[in-house]
Short mmCIF file of C-alpha atoms in Angstrom, two decimals:
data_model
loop_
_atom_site.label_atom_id
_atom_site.label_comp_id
_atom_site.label_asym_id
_atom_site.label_seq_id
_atom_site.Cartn_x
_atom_site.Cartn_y
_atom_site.Cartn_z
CA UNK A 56 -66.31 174.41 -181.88
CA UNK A 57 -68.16 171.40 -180.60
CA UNK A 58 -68.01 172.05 -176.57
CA UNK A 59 -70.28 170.87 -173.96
CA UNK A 60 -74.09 172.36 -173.68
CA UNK A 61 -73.34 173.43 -170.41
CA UNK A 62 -70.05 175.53 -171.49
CA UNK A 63 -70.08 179.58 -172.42
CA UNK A 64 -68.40 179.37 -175.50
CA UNK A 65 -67.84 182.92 -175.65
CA UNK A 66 -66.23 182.70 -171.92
CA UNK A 67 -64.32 179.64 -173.41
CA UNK A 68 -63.03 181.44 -175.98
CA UNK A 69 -61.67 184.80 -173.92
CA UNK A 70 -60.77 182.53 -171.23
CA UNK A 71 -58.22 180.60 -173.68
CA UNK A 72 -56.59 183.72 -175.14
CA UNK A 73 -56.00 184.84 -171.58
CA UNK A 74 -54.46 181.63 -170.98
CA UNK A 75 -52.27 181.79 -174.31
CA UNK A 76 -51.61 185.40 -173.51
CA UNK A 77 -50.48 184.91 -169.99
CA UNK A 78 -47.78 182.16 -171.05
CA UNK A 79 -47.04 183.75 -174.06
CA UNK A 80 -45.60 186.84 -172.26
CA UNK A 81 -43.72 184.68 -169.40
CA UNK A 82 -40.36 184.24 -170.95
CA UNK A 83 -40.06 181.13 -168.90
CA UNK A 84 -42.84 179.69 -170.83
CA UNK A 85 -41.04 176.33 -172.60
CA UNK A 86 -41.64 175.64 -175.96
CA UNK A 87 -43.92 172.82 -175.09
CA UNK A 88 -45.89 174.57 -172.80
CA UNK A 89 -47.05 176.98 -175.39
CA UNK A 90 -47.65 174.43 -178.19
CA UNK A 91 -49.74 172.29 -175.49
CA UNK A 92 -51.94 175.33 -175.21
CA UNK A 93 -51.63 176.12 -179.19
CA UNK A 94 -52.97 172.68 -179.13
CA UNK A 95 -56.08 173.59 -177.12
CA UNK A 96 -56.72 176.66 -179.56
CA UNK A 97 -56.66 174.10 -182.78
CA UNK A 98 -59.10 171.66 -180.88
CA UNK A 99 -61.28 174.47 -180.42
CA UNK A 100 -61.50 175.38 -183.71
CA UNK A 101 -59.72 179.05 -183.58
CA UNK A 102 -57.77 179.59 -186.56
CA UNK A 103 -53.93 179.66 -186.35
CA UNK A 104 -53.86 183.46 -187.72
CA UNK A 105 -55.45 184.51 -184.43
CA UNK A 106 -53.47 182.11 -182.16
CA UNK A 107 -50.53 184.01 -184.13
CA UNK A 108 -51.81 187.41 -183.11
CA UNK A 109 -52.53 186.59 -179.30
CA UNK A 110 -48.71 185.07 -179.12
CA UNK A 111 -46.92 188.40 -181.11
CA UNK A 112 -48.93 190.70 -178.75
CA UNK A 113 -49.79 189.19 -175.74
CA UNK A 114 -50.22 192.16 -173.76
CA UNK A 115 -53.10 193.17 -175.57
CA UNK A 116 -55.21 189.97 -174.72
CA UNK A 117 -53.73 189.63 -170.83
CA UNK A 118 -56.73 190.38 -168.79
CA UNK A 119 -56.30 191.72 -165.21
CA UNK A 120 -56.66 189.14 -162.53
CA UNK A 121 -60.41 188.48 -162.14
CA UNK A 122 -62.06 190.83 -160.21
CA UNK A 123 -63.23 187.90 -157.78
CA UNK A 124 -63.06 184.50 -156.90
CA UNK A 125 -66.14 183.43 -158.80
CA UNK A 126 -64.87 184.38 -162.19
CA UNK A 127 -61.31 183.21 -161.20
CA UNK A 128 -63.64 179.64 -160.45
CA UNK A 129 -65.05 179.97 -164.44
CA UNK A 130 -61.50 180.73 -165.56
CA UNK A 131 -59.87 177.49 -163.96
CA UNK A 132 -62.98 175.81 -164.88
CA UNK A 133 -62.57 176.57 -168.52
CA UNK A 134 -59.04 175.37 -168.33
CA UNK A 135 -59.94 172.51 -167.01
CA UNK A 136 -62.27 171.44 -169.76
CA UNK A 137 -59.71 172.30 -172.30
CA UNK A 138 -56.73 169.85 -170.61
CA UNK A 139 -59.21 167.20 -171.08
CA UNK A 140 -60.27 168.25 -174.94
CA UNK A 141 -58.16 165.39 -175.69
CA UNK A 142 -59.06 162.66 -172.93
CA UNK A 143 -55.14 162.43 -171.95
CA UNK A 144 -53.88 164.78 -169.21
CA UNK A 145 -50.03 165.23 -170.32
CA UNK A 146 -47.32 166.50 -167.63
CA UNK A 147 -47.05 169.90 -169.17
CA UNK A 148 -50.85 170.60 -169.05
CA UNK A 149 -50.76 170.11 -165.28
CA UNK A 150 -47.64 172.36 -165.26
CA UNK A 151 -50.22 174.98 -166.75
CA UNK A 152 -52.80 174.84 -164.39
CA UNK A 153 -50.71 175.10 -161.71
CA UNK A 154 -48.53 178.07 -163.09
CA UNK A 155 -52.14 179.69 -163.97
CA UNK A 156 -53.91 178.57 -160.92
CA UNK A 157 -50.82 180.58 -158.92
CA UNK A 158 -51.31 183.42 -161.68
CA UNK A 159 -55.38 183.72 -160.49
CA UNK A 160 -54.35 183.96 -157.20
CA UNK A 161 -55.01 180.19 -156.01
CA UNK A 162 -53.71 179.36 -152.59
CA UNK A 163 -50.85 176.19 -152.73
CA UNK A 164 -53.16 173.87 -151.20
CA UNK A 165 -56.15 174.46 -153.55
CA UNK A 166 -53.71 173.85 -156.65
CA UNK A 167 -52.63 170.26 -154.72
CA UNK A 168 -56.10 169.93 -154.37
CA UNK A 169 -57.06 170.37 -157.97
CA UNK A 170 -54.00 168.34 -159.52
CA UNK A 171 -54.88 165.14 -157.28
CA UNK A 172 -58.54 165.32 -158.42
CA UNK A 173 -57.63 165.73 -162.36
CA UNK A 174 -54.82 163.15 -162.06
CA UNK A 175 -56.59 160.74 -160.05
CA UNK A 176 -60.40 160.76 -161.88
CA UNK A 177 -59.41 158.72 -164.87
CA UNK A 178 -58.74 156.10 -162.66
CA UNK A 179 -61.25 156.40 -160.16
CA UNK A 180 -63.84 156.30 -163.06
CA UNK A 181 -64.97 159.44 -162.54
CA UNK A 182 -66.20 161.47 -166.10
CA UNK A 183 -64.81 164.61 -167.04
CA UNK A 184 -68.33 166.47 -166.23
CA UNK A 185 -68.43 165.16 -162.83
CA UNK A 186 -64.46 166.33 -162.38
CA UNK A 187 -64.91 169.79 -163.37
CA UNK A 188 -68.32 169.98 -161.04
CA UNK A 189 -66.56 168.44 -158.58
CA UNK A 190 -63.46 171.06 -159.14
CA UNK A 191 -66.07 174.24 -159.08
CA UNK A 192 -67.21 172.84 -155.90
CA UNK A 193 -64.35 172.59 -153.90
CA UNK A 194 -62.98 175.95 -155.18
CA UNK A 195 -66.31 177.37 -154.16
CA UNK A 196 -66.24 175.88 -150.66
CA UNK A 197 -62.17 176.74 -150.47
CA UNK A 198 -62.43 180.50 -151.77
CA UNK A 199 -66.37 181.27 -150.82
#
């Protein structure tokens, strides 16, 4: 898995299968919602058998909501990072973070927040590091 030096791939890692596990036992989860996030699981190099596992039994790899707002910060964080594995920020992955930013707990204005900053920093010039700092400050400041 090449991810960034400053990343906890081990967090990375649990924090995607909670992801995958949350949408993968929503029945309104669409088809290309869940092979979006599939997607993510590839381009971090976890094999399809245990993407396989987490969607049969998704219960099993649900975590509880985080037990505060700092580790519901690393989880959006780490989602973050992963809609930008591939540079392009499609519709459905900001469908995702919003549906998971409102599963954490996030307050409507805070998920605005963090949609206009994602959708706009391409444009503004503005690298993917300094977008996800950026992001984990404002949630701090919102939520501290």
């Amino acid at each position: 898995m090449n991810t960034e030096k400053h990343l906890d791939n081990t967090a990375l890692k649990r924090n995607y299968f909670t992801v995958l596990a949350v949408f993968a036992n929503d029945e309104k989860t669409t088809s290309n919602h869940l092979n979006g996030i599939c997607a993510w699981g590839q381009q971090l190099d976890i094999p399809d058998a245990e993407l396989q596992v987490v969607i049969e039994a998704p219960q099993k790899f649900i975590d509880q909501k985080p037990r505060n707002a700092q580790k519901a910060i690393e989880q959006l964080y780490d989602l973050v990072y992963m809609i930008y594995l591939d540079e392009v920020v499609d519709d459905h992955e900001i469908e995702i973070m919003m549906q998971y930013a409102e599963h954490l707990g996030f307050p409507q204005h805070i998920i605005g927040d963090l949609i206009k900053a994602i959708l706009t920093a391409p444009s503004d010039g503005i690298s993917t590091w300094q977008v996800k700092s950026e992001l984990k400050e404002l949630l701090e400041a919102s939520l501290g």
